[in-house]
């Protein structure tokens, strides 16, 4: 027996007609009949009861049908696996990165991917997190590292960092010495934060809205360094994540906002079931962002 015979057998079984099966597989009806006869001789049993108008399966045919379908599916999987490898030998991968990102492991992941698959052209672009998420949904970007308030629905997600908001202020600021800092305390001051469309801003706005608070945004900046510089000069209370604020301990005091409950995520997002190139770059990202000593 061969795969062609199994294909014809499945077609006749599903169409319940040699004529319709012939139309489906694009050969003549006598050709289908001849191949089925050869298959039956090889198996030593009739697969169809030909006494009725419709082609109905015999007991042997019913027993063989599931295995025939599985054999055809396995053969298709072989071709798909080869196609996926070929797809990794060429093509383009568009990677989105939230503006102002300085995550060294991301660049390590891209370098490792490029060494493994040098035939794939990497295109890197920066944008706001919300626009990158929509670009991933629409197919314009293959995978993106974004800041987000919770995992975007309908996308694959690999979370790199999950943390809550902090305020970053100079040592002499009233919030630096406060026993506890709440959102009510924060919005009593002019603020310096990320612009709308960024993950941190979405988290902050969502928490304020939940408490009916209207913050006074004095200045907006798309990079953590700029927010820190402005806050250090007393131009407003900086709103950052804990890991961001930790880089500025030499000039700013970071205090957690106790009732800011929405987690801020830094995460890779991609469409589920996407290309093998995407799966490969995510695998390299997982390795690059793994904690030291992790297997």
PDB file of C-alpha atoms in Angstrom:
ATOM      1  CA  UNK A   1       0.000   0.000   0.000  1.00  0.00           C
ATOM      2  CA  UNK A   2       1.044   3.627  -0.436  1.00  0.00           C
ATOM      3  CA  UNK A   3      -0.128   7.024   0.793  1.00  0.00           C
ATOM      4  CA  UNK A   4      -1.973   7.728  -2.437  1.00  0.00           C
ATOM      5  CA  UNK A   5      -4.130   4.638  -1.932  1.00  0.00           C
ATOM      6  CA  UNK A   6      -4.857   5.665   1.653  1.00  0.00           C
ATOM      7  CA  UNK A   7      -5.826   9.141   0.456  1.00  0.00           C
ATOM      8  CA  UNK A   8      -8.295   7.668  -2.040  1.00  0.00           C
ATOM      9  CA  UNK A   9      -9.678   5.292   0.584  1.00  0.00           C
ATOM     10  CA  UNK A  10     -10.339   8.136   3.026  1.00  0.00           C
ATOM     11  CA  UNK A  11     -11.896  10.243   0.258  1.00  0.00           C
ATOM     12  CA  UNK A  12     -14.343   7.470  -0.740  1.00  0.00           C
ATOM     13  CA  UNK A  13     -15.189   6.782   2.917  1.00  0.00           C
ATOM     14  CA  UNK A  14     -15.928  10.448   3.608  1.00  0.00           C
ATOM     15  CA  UNK A  15     -17.764  11.158   0.357  1.00  0.00           C
ATOM     16  CA  UNK A  16     -19.568   7.774   0.374  1.00  0.00           C
ATOM     17  CA  UNK A  17     -19.156   7.786  -3.384  1.00  0.00           C
ATOM     18  CA  UNK A  18     -16.405   6.737  -5.774  1.00  0.00           C
ATOM     19  CA  UNK A  19     -17.510   9.420  -8.237  1.00  0.00           C
ATOM     20  CA  UNK A  20     -17.406  12.291  -5.718  1.00  0.00           C
ATOM     21  CA  UNK A  21     -14.126  10.981  -4.300  1.00  0.00           C
ATOM     22  CA  UNK A  22     -12.625  11.017  -7.817  1.00  0.00           C
ATOM     23  CA  UNK A  23     -13.663  14.657  -8.217  1.00  0.00           C
ATOM     24  CA  UNK A  24     -12.142  15.497  -4.833  1.00  0.00           C
ATOM     25  CA  UNK A  25      -8.736  13.941  -5.595  1.00  0.00           C
ATOM     26  CA  UNK A  26      -8.792  15.058  -9.248  1.00  0.00           C
ATOM     27  CA  UNK A  27      -8.445  11.709 -11.028  1.00  0.00           C
ATOM     28  CA  UNK A  28     -10.909   9.525 -12.922  1.00  0.00           C
ATOM     29  CA  UNK A  29     -13.439   7.338 -11.125  1.00  0.00           C
ATOM     30  CA  UNK A  30     -11.959   4.131 -12.654  1.00  0.00           C
ATOM     31  CA  UNK A  31      -8.564   5.232 -11.392  1.00  0.00           C
ATOM     32  CA  UNK A  32      -9.883   5.562  -7.828  1.00  0.00           C
ATOM     33  CA  UNK A  33     -11.631   2.187  -8.058  1.00  0.00           C
ATOM     34  CA  UNK A  34      -8.474   0.504  -9.334  1.00  0.00           C
ATOM     35  CA  UNK A  35      -6.346   1.922  -6.510  1.00  0.00           C
ATOM     36  CA  UNK A  36      -8.884   0.888  -3.874  1.00  0.00           C
ATOM     37  CA  UNK A  37      -8.925  -2.643  -5.328  1.00  0.00           C
ATOM     38  CA  UNK A  38      -5.141  -2.794  -5.079  1.00  0.00           C
ATOM     39  CA  UNK A  39      -5.342  -1.647  -1.459  1.00  0.00           C
ATOM     40  CA  UNK A  40      -7.969  -4.274  -0.658  1.00  0.00           C
ATOM     41  CA  UNK A  41      -5.800  -7.003  -2.229  1.00  0.00           C
ATOM     42  CA  UNK A  42      -2.826  -5.846  -0.163  1.00  0.00           C
ATOM     43  CA  UNK A  43      -4.920  -5.919   3.024  1.00  0.00           C
ATOM     44  CA  UNK A  44      -6.724  -9.141   2.138  1.00  0.00           C
ATOM     45  CA  UNK A  45     -10.198  -7.712   2.861  1.00  0.00           C
ATOM     46  CA  UNK A  46     -12.920  -5.666   1.200  1.00  0.00           C
ATOM     47  CA  UNK A  47     -13.083  -2.130   2.565  1.00  0.00           C
ATOM     48  CA  UNK A  48     -16.385  -1.121   0.957  1.00  0.00           C
ATOM     49  CA  UNK A  49     -19.772  -2.778   0.466  1.00  0.00           C
ATOM     50  CA  UNK A  50     -20.481  -2.073  -3.179  1.00  0.00           C
ATOM     51  CA  UNK A  51     -23.933  -3.670  -3.255  1.00  0.00           C
ATOM     52  CA  UNK A  52     -25.756  -0.468  -2.311  1.00  0.00           C
ATOM     53  CA  UNK A  53     -25.884   2.833  -4.203  1.00  0.00           C
ATOM     54  CA  UNK A  54     -23.658   4.542  -1.643  1.00  0.00           C
ATOM     55  CA  UNK A  55     -20.170   3.280  -0.909  1.00  0.00           C
ATOM     56  CA  UNK A  56     -20.427   2.084   2.686  1.00  0.00           C
ATOM     57  CA  UNK A  57     -17.593   0.807   4.804  1.00  0.00           C
ATOM     58  CA  UNK A  58     -17.354  -2.849   5.760  1.00  0.00           C
ATOM     59  CA  UNK A  59     -16.246  -3.842   9.246  1.00  0.00           C
ATOM     60  CA  UNK A  60     -12.674  -4.015   7.931  1.00  0.00           C
ATOM     61  CA  UNK A  61     -13.057  -0.596   6.330  1.00  0.00           C
ATOM     62  CA  UNK A  62     -14.294   0.939   9.583  1.00  0.00           C
ATOM     63  CA  UNK A  63     -11.339  -0.588  11.447  1.00  0.00           C
ATOM     64  CA  UNK A  64      -8.877   0.778   8.860  1.00  0.00           C
ATOM     65  CA  UNK A  65     -10.277   4.312   8.488  1.00  0.00           C
ATOM     66  CA  UNK A  66      -8.844   5.849  11.673  1.00  0.00           C
ATOM     67  CA  UNK A  67      -5.401   4.405  11.009  1.00  0.00           C
ATOM     68  CA  UNK A  68      -5.466   5.636   7.413  1.00  0.00           C
ATOM     69  CA  UNK A  69      -6.293   9.155   8.580  1.00  0.00           C
ATOM     70  CA  UNK A  70      -3.494   8.993  11.166  1.00  0.00           C
ATOM     71  CA  UNK A  71      -0.990   7.836   8.534  1.00  0.00           C
ATOM     72  CA  UNK A  72      -1.929  10.725   6.233  1.00  0.00           C
ATOM     73  CA  UNK A  73      -1.681  13.193   9.128  1.00  0.00           C
ATOM     74  CA  UNK A  74       1.757  11.860  10.072  1.00  0.00           C
ATOM     75  CA  UNK A  75       2.951  12.216   6.483  1.00  0.00           C
ATOM     76  CA  UNK A  76       1.653  15.787   6.440  1.00  0.00           C
ATOM     77  CA  UNK A  77       3.490  16.515   9.695  1.00  0.00           C
ATOM     78  CA  UNK A  78       6.767  15.391   8.097  1.00  0.00           C
ATOM     79  CA  UNK A  79       6.308  17.906   5.304  1.00  0.00           C
ATOM     80  CA  UNK A  80       5.327  20.637   7.738  1.00  0.00           C
ATOM     81  CA  UNK A  81       8.425  20.017   9.859  1.00  0.00           C
ATOM     82  CA  UNK A  82      10.651  20.361   6.795  1.00  0.00           C
ATOM     83  CA  UNK A  83       8.804  23.511   5.717  1.00  0.00           C
ATOM     84  CA  UNK A  84       9.305  25.018   9.168  1.00  0.00           C
ATOM     85  CA  UNK A  85      13.044  24.374   9.069  1.00  0.00           C
ATOM     86  CA  UNK A  86      13.200  25.870   5.593  1.00  0.00           C
ATOM     87  CA  UNK A  87      11.292  28.874   6.928  1.00  0.00           C
ATOM     88  CA  UNK A  88      14.031  29.401   9.502  1.00  0.00           C
ATOM     89  CA  UNK A  89      16.692  29.447   6.825  1.00  0.00           C
ATOM     90  CA  UNK A  90      15.349  32.587   5.211  1.00  0.00           C
ATOM     91  CA  UNK A  91      12.780  35.318   5.654  1.00  0.00           C
ATOM     92  CA  UNK A  92      12.344  38.286   7.973  1.00  0.00           C
ATOM     93  CA  UNK A  93      11.445  38.574  11.635  1.00  0.00           C
ATOM     94  CA  UNK A  94      10.050  41.912  12.835  1.00  0.00           C
ATOM     95  CA  UNK A  95      10.654  42.496  16.535  1.00  0.00           C
ATOM     96  CA  UNK A  96       9.016  45.312  18.453  1.00  0.00           C
ATOM     97  CA  UNK A  97      10.602  46.929  21.471  1.00  0.00           C
ATOM     98  CA  UNK A  98       9.002  49.412  23.822  1.00  0.00           C
ATOM     99  CA  UNK A  99      10.547  52.859  23.370  1.00  0.00           C
ATOM    100  CA  UNK A 100      13.487  53.584  25.644  1.00  0.00           C
ATOM    101  CA  UNK A 101      14.174  49.910  26.328  1.00  0.00           C
ATOM    102  CA  UNK A 102      17.705  49.154  27.504  1.00  0.00           C
ATOM    103  CA  UNK A 103      17.216  45.489  28.425  1.00  0.00           C
ATOM    104  CA  UNK A 104      20.560  43.861  27.637  1.00  0.00           C
ATOM    105  CA  UNK A 105      19.110  40.299  27.717  1.00  0.00           C
ATOM    106  CA  UNK A 106      16.848  41.240  24.789  1.00  0.00           C
ATOM    107  CA  UNK A 107      19.884  42.080  22.687  1.00  0.00           C
ATOM    108  CA  UNK A 108      21.604  38.905  23.902  1.00  0.00           C
ATOM    109  CA  UNK A 109      18.566  36.899  22.751  1.00  0.00           C
ATOM    110  CA  UNK A 110      18.590  38.535  19.325  1.00  0.00           C
ATOM    111  CA  UNK A 111      22.321  37.899  18.941  1.00  0.00           C
ATOM    112  CA  UNK A 112      21.896  34.220  19.866  1.00  0.00           C
ATOM    113  CA  UNK A 113      19.016  33.862  17.412  1.00  0.00           C
ATOM    114  CA  UNK A 114      21.063  35.495  14.660  1.00  0.00           C
ATOM    115  CA  UNK A 115      23.970  33.113  15.273  1.00  0.00           C
ATOM    116  CA  UNK A 116      21.628  30.118  15.101  1.00  0.00           C
ATOM    117  CA  UNK A 117      19.661  31.315  12.053  1.00  0.00           C
ATOM    118  CA  UNK A 118      21.798  33.814  10.111  1.00  0.00           C
ATOM    119  CA  UNK A 119      19.539  33.589   7.066  1.00  0.00           C
ATOM    120  CA  UNK A 120      16.659  35.305   8.866  1.00  0.00           C
ATOM    121  CA  UNK A 121      16.731  39.079   8.558  1.00  0.00           C
ATOM    122  CA  UNK A 122      15.901  40.782  11.878  1.00  0.00           C
ATOM    123  CA  UNK A 123      14.060  44.085  11.782  1.00  0.00           C
ATOM    124  CA  UNK A 124      13.895  45.936  15.111  1.00  0.00           C
ATOM    125  CA  UNK A 125      11.530  48.813  15.759  1.00  0.00           C
ATOM    126  CA  UNK A 126      10.549  50.949  18.744  1.00  0.00           C
ATOM    127  CA  UNK A 127       7.056  52.172  19.601  1.00  0.00           C
ATOM    128  CA  UNK A 128       4.662  52.581  22.505  1.00  0.00           C
ATOM    129  CA  UNK A 129       3.451  49.399  24.144  1.00  0.00           C
ATOM    130  CA  UNK A 130      -0.190  49.719  23.124  1.00  0.00           C
ATOM    131  CA  UNK A 131       0.698  50.262  19.469  1.00  0.00           C
ATOM    132  CA  UNK A 132       3.104  47.324  19.536  1.00  0.00           C
ATOM    133  CA  UNK A 133       0.440  45.029  20.987  1.00  0.00           C
ATOM    134  CA  UNK A 134      -1.986  46.020  18.227  1.00  0.00           C
ATOM    135  CA  UNK A 135       0.755  45.553  15.615  1.00  0.00           C
ATOM    136  CA  UNK A 136       1.316  42.021  16.910  1.00  0.00           C
ATOM    137  CA  UNK A 137      -2.420  41.321  16.728  1.00  0.00           C
ATOM    138  CA  UNK A 138      -2.526  42.658  13.171  1.00  0.00           C
ATOM    139  CA  UNK A 139       0.544  40.758  11.996  1.00  0.00           C
ATOM    140  CA  UNK A 140       2.722  43.792  11.306  1.00  0.00           C
ATOM    141  CA  UNK A 141       5.079  42.792  14.149  1.00  0.00           C
ATOM    142  CA  UNK A 142       5.986  39.160  14.839  1.00  0.00           C
ATOM    143  CA  UNK A 143       6.939  39.452  18.507  1.00  0.00           C
ATOM    144  CA  UNK A 144       7.332  42.443  20.827  1.00  0.00           C
ATOM    145  CA  UNK A 145       8.725  43.282  24.248  1.00  0.00           C
ATOM    146  CA  UNK A 146       6.137  45.563  25.838  1.00  0.00           C
ATOM    147  CA  UNK A 147       5.061  47.039  29.130  1.00  0.00           C
ATOM    148  CA  UNK A 148       1.476  46.152  29.931  1.00  0.00           C
ATOM    149  CA  UNK A 149      -1.098  46.118  32.710  1.00  0.00           C
ATOM    150  CA  UNK A 150      -1.803  42.394  32.745  1.00  0.00           C
ATOM    151  CA  UNK A 151      -1.417  39.848  29.972  1.00  0.00           C
ATOM    152  CA  UNK A 152      -3.068  40.911  26.674  1.00  0.00           C
ATOM    153  CA  UNK A 153      -5.900  38.565  25.744  1.00  0.00           C
ATOM    154  CA  UNK A 154      -5.489  36.232  22.793  1.00  0.00           C
ATOM    155  CA  UNK A 155      -1.687  36.487  22.612  1.00  0.00           C
ATOM    156  CA  UNK A 156       1.147  34.301  23.736  1.00  0.00           C
ATOM    157  CA  UNK A 157       2.905  35.902  26.699  1.00  0.00           C
ATOM    158  CA  UNK A 158       6.302  35.392  28.318  1.00  0.00           C
ATOM    159  CA  UNK A 159       6.536  37.641  31.385  1.00  0.00           C
ATOM    160  CA  UNK A 160      10.004  38.959  32.114  1.00  0.00           C
ATOM    161  CA  UNK A 161       9.179  41.197  35.090  1.00  0.00           C
ATOM    162  CA  UNK A 162       6.045  41.592  37.217  1.00  0.00           C
ATOM    163  CA  UNK A 163       6.081  44.333  39.824  1.00  0.00           C
ATOM    164  CA  UNK A 164       4.079  47.209  41.282  1.00  0.00           C
ATOM    165  CA  UNK A 165       4.590  50.945  41.008  1.00  0.00           C
ATOM    166  CA  UNK A 166       6.867  53.072  43.153  1.00  0.00           C
ATOM    167  CA  UNK A 167       7.367  56.806  43.536  1.00  0.00           C
ATOM    168  CA  UNK A 168      10.867  58.145  43.030  1.00  0.00           C
ATOM    169  CA  UNK A 169      11.703  61.400  44.866  1.00  0.00           C
ATOM    170  CA  UNK A 170      14.780  63.262  46.151  1.00  0.00           C
ATOM    171  CA  UNK A 171      15.810  62.570  49.750  1.00  0.00           C
ATOM    172  CA  UNK A 172      14.342  65.848  51.011  1.00  0.00           C
ATOM    173  CA  UNK A 173      10.873  65.287  49.540  1.00  0.00           C
ATOM    174  CA  UNK A 174       7.969  64.727  52.017  1.00  0.00           C
ATOM    175  CA  UNK A 175       7.162  61.319  50.483  1.00  0.00           C
ATOM    176  CA  UNK A 176      10.712  60.118  51.104  1.00  0.00           C
ATOM    177  CA  UNK A 177      10.193  60.247  54.878  1.00  0.00           C
ATOM    178  CA  UNK A 178       6.515  59.183  54.978  1.00  0.00           C
ATOM    179  CA  UNK A 179       5.747  56.007  56.933  1.00  0.00           C
ATOM    180  CA  UNK A 180       3.535  54.774  54.105  1.00  0.00           C
ATOM    181  CA  UNK A 181       2.667  56.085  50.668  1.00  0.00           C
ATOM    182  CA  UNK A 182      -0.776  55.710  49.129  1.00  0.00           C
ATOM    183  CA  UNK A 183      -2.262  56.872  45.847  1.00  0.00           C
ATOM    184  CA  UNK A 184      -3.989  59.712  47.713  1.00  0.00           C
ATOM    185  CA  UNK A 185      -0.563  60.859  48.905  1.00  0.00           C
ATOM    186  CA  UNK A 186       0.887  60.577  45.406  1.00  0.00           C
ATOM    187  CA  UNK A 187      -1.771  62.585  43.571  1.00  0.00           C
ATOM    188  CA  UNK A 188      -1.356  65.451  46.035  1.00  0.00           C
ATOM    189  CA  UNK A 189       1.877  66.292  44.170  1.00  0.00           C
ATOM    190  CA  UNK A 190       2.676  67.132  40.546  1.00  0.00           C
ATOM    191  CA  UNK A 191       3.845  63.997  38.771  1.00  0.00           C
ATOM    192  CA  UNK A 192       6.387  62.952  36.162  1.00  0.00           C
ATOM    193  CA  UNK A 193       5.460  59.749  34.379  1.00  0.00           C
ATOM    194  CA  UNK A 194       5.375  57.835  31.127  1.00  0.00           C
ATOM    195  CA  UNK A 195       3.006  59.014  28.378  1.00  0.00           C
ATOM    196  CA  UNK A 196      -0.345  57.352  27.614  1.00  0.00           C
ATOM    197  CA  UNK A 197       0.027  54.082  25.716  1.00  0.00           C
ATOM    198  CA  UNK A 198       2.885  52.810  27.879  1.00  0.00           C
ATOM    199  CA  UNK A 199       2.475  49.953  30.332  1.00  0.00           C
ATOM    200  CA  UNK A 200       3.397  51.954  33.430  1.00  0.00           C
ATOM    201  CA  UNK A 201       1.023  54.764  32.546  1.00  0.00           C
ATOM    202  CA  UNK A 202      -1.808  52.297  31.927  1.00  0.00           C
ATOM    203  CA  UNK A 203      -1.206  50.708  35.314  1.00  0.00           C
ATOM    204  CA  UNK A 204      -1.109  54.075  37.082  1.00  0.00           C
ATOM    205  CA  UNK A 205      -4.189  55.444  35.323  1.00  0.00           C
ATOM    206  CA  UNK A 206      -6.134  52.256  36.010  1.00  0.00           C
ATOM    207  CA  UNK A 207      -5.355  52.308  39.733  1.00  0.00           C
ATOM    208  CA  UNK A 208      -6.199  56.007  40.017  1.00  0.00           C
ATOM    209  CA  UNK A 209      -9.489  55.541  38.151  1.00  0.00           C
ATOM    210  CA  UNK A 210     -10.448  52.684  40.454  1.00  0.00           C
ATOM    211  CA  UNK A 211     -10.164  55.084  43.409  1.00  0.00           C
ATOM    212  CA  UNK A 212     -11.762  58.040  41.630  1.00  0.00           C
ATOM    213  CA  UNK A 213      -8.527  60.030  41.710  1.00  0.00           C
ATOM    214  CA  UNK A 214      -7.447  62.651  39.161  1.00  0.00           C
ATOM    215  CA  UNK A 215      -3.646  62.924  39.139  1.00  0.00           C
ATOM    216  CA  UNK A 216      -1.892  66.109  38.037  1.00  0.00           C
ATOM    217  CA  UNK A 217       0.615  65.116  35.364  1.00  0.00           C
ATOM    218  CA  UNK A 218       3.221  67.872  35.264  1.00  0.00           C
ATOM    219  CA  UNK A 219       5.601  66.276  32.770  1.00  0.00           C
ATOM    220  CA  UNK A 220       5.708  63.187  30.575  1.00  0.00           C
ATOM    221  CA  UNK A 221       8.800  61.358  29.347  1.00  0.00           C
ATOM    222  CA  UNK A 222       9.158  58.100  27.446  1.00  0.00           C
ATOM    223  CA  UNK A 223      12.404  56.966  29.098  1.00  0.00           C
ATOM    224  CA  UNK A 224      13.063  56.074  32.730  1.00  0.00           C
ATOM    225  CA  UNK A 225      16.317  58.080  32.688  1.00  0.00           C
ATOM    226  CA  UNK A 226      14.416  61.233  31.763  1.00  0.00           C
ATOM    227  CA  UNK A 227      11.805  60.688  34.471  1.00  0.00           C
ATOM    228  CA  UNK A 228      14.563  60.179  37.035  1.00  0.00           C
ATOM    229  CA  UNK A 229      16.413  63.302  35.944  1.00  0.00           C
ATOM    230  CA  UNK A 230      13.265  65.419  36.142  1.00  0.00           C
ATOM    231  CA  UNK A 231      12.247  64.005  39.518  1.00  0.00           C
ATOM    232  CA  UNK A 232      15.773  64.532  40.915  1.00  0.00           C
ATOM    233  CA  UNK A 233      15.495  68.207  39.977  1.00  0.00           C
ATOM    234  CA  UNK A 234      12.261  68.579  41.935  1.00  0.00           C
ATOM    235  CA  UNK A 235       9.995  68.983  38.892  1.00  0.00           C
ATOM    236  CA  UNK A 236       7.598  66.293  40.032  1.00  0.00           C
ATOM    237  CA  UNK A 237       7.198  62.941  41.757  1.00  0.00           C
ATOM    238  CA  UNK A 238       8.526  60.230  39.443  1.00  0.00           C
ATOM    239  CA  UNK A 239       6.297  57.212  38.740  1.00  0.00           C
ATOM    240  CA  UNK A 240       8.423  54.186  37.922  1.00  0.00           C
ATOM    241  CA  UNK A 241       8.562  50.446  38.441  1.00  0.00           C
ATOM    242  CA  UNK A 242      10.673  49.070  41.279  1.00  0.00           C
ATOM    243  CA  UNK A 243      13.382  47.716  38.976  1.00  0.00           C
ATOM    244  CA  UNK A 244      13.601  51.005  37.081  1.00  0.00           C
ATOM    245  CA  UNK A 245      13.847  53.087  40.233  1.00  0.00           C
ATOM    246  CA  UNK A 246      16.581  50.842  41.603  1.00  0.00           C
ATOM    247  CA  UNK A 247      18.996  52.245  39.026  1.00  0.00           C
ATOM    248  CA  UNK A 248      18.775  55.723  40.544  1.00  0.00           C
ATOM    249  CA  UNK A 249      19.465  55.039  44.243  1.00  0.00           C
ATOM    250  CA  UNK A 250      22.330  57.515  44.146  1.00  0.00           C
ATOM    251  CA  UNK A 251      19.913  60.441  43.760  1.00  0.00           C
ATOM    252  CA  UNK A 252      16.358  59.230  44.399  1.00  0.00           C
ATOM    253  CA  UNK A 253      14.453  57.472  47.135  1.00  0.00           C
ATOM    254  CA  UNK A 254      11.997  54.842  45.894  1.00  0.00           C
ATOM    255  CA  UNK A 255       8.873  54.203  47.963  1.00  0.00           C
ATOM    256  CA  UNK A 256       6.244  51.573  47.088  1.00  0.00           C
ATOM    257  CA  UNK A 257       2.670  52.797  46.587  1.00  0.00           C
ATOM    258  CA  UNK A 258       0.767  50.525  48.951  1.00  0.00           C
ATOM    259  CA  UNK A 259      -2.630  50.582  47.300  1.00  0.00           C
ATOM    260  CA  UNK A 260      -1.403  50.448  43.683  1.00  0.00           C
ATOM    261  CA  UNK A 261      -2.520  46.870  43.118  1.00  0.00           C
ATOM    262  CA  UNK A 262      -2.397  46.414  39.334  1.00  0.00           C
ATOM    263  CA  UNK A 263       0.846  44.624  38.413  1.00  0.00           C
ATOM    264  CA  UNK A 264       3.035  46.189  35.767  1.00  0.00           C
ATOM    265  CA  UNK A 265       4.392  43.580  33.388  1.00  0.00           C
ATOM    266  CA  UNK A 266       7.330  43.658  31.039  1.00  0.00           C
ATOM    267  CA  UNK A 267       6.577  40.815  28.668  1.00  0.00           C
ATOM    268  CA  UNK A 268       7.123  39.354  25.236  1.00  0.00           C
ATOM    269  CA  UNK A 269       3.882  38.977  23.292  1.00  0.00           C
ATOM    270  CA  UNK A 270       3.191  37.138  20.050  1.00  0.00           C
ATOM    271  CA  UNK A 271       0.284  35.538  18.238  1.00  0.00           C
ATOM    272  CA  UNK A 272      -0.429  31.970  19.362  1.00  0.00           C
ATOM    273  CA  UNK A 273       0.433  29.400  16.721  1.00  0.00           C
ATOM    274  CA  UNK A 274       2.825  31.771  15.011  1.00  0.00           C
ATOM    275  CA  UNK A 275       5.874  30.912  12.898  1.00  0.00           C
ATOM    276  CA  UNK A 276       8.780  28.660  13.900  1.00  0.00           C
ATOM    277  CA  UNK A 277      11.036  31.717  13.806  1.00  0.00           C
ATOM    278  CA  UNK A 278       8.916  33.322  16.531  1.00  0.00           C
ATOM    279  CA  UNK A 279       9.084  30.161  18.633  1.00  0.00           C
ATOM    280  CA  UNK A 280      12.858  30.132  18.240  1.00  0.00           C
ATOM    281  CA  UNK A 281      13.335  33.761  19.260  1.00  0.00           C
ATOM    282  CA  UNK A 282      11.076  33.237  22.298  1.00  0.00           C
ATOM    283  CA  UNK A 283      13.181  30.223  23.283  1.00  0.00           C
ATOM    284  CA  UNK A 284      16.314  32.378  23.083  1.00  0.00           C
ATOM    285  CA  UNK A 285      14.554  35.101  25.106  1.00  0.00           C
ATOM    286  CA  UNK A 286      13.652  32.630  27.838  1.00  0.00           C
ATOM    287  CA  UNK A 287      17.284  31.568  28.036  1.00  0.00           C
ATOM    288  CA  UNK A 288      18.607  35.137  28.031  1.00  0.00           C
ATOM    289  CA  UNK A 289      16.216  36.314  30.755  1.00  0.00           C
ATOM    290  CA  UNK A 290      16.576  33.201  32.929  1.00  0.00           C
ATOM    291  CA  UNK A 291      17.887  33.851  36.457  1.00  0.00           C
ATOM    292  CA  UNK A 292      21.597  33.046  36.952  1.00  0.00           C
ATOM    293  CA  UNK A 293      22.053  29.336  37.583  1.00  0.00           C
ATOM    294  CA  UNK A 294      18.638  28.379  36.225  1.00  0.00           C
ATOM    295  CA  UNK A 295      18.532  25.355  33.964  1.00  0.00           C
TER     296      UNK A 295
END
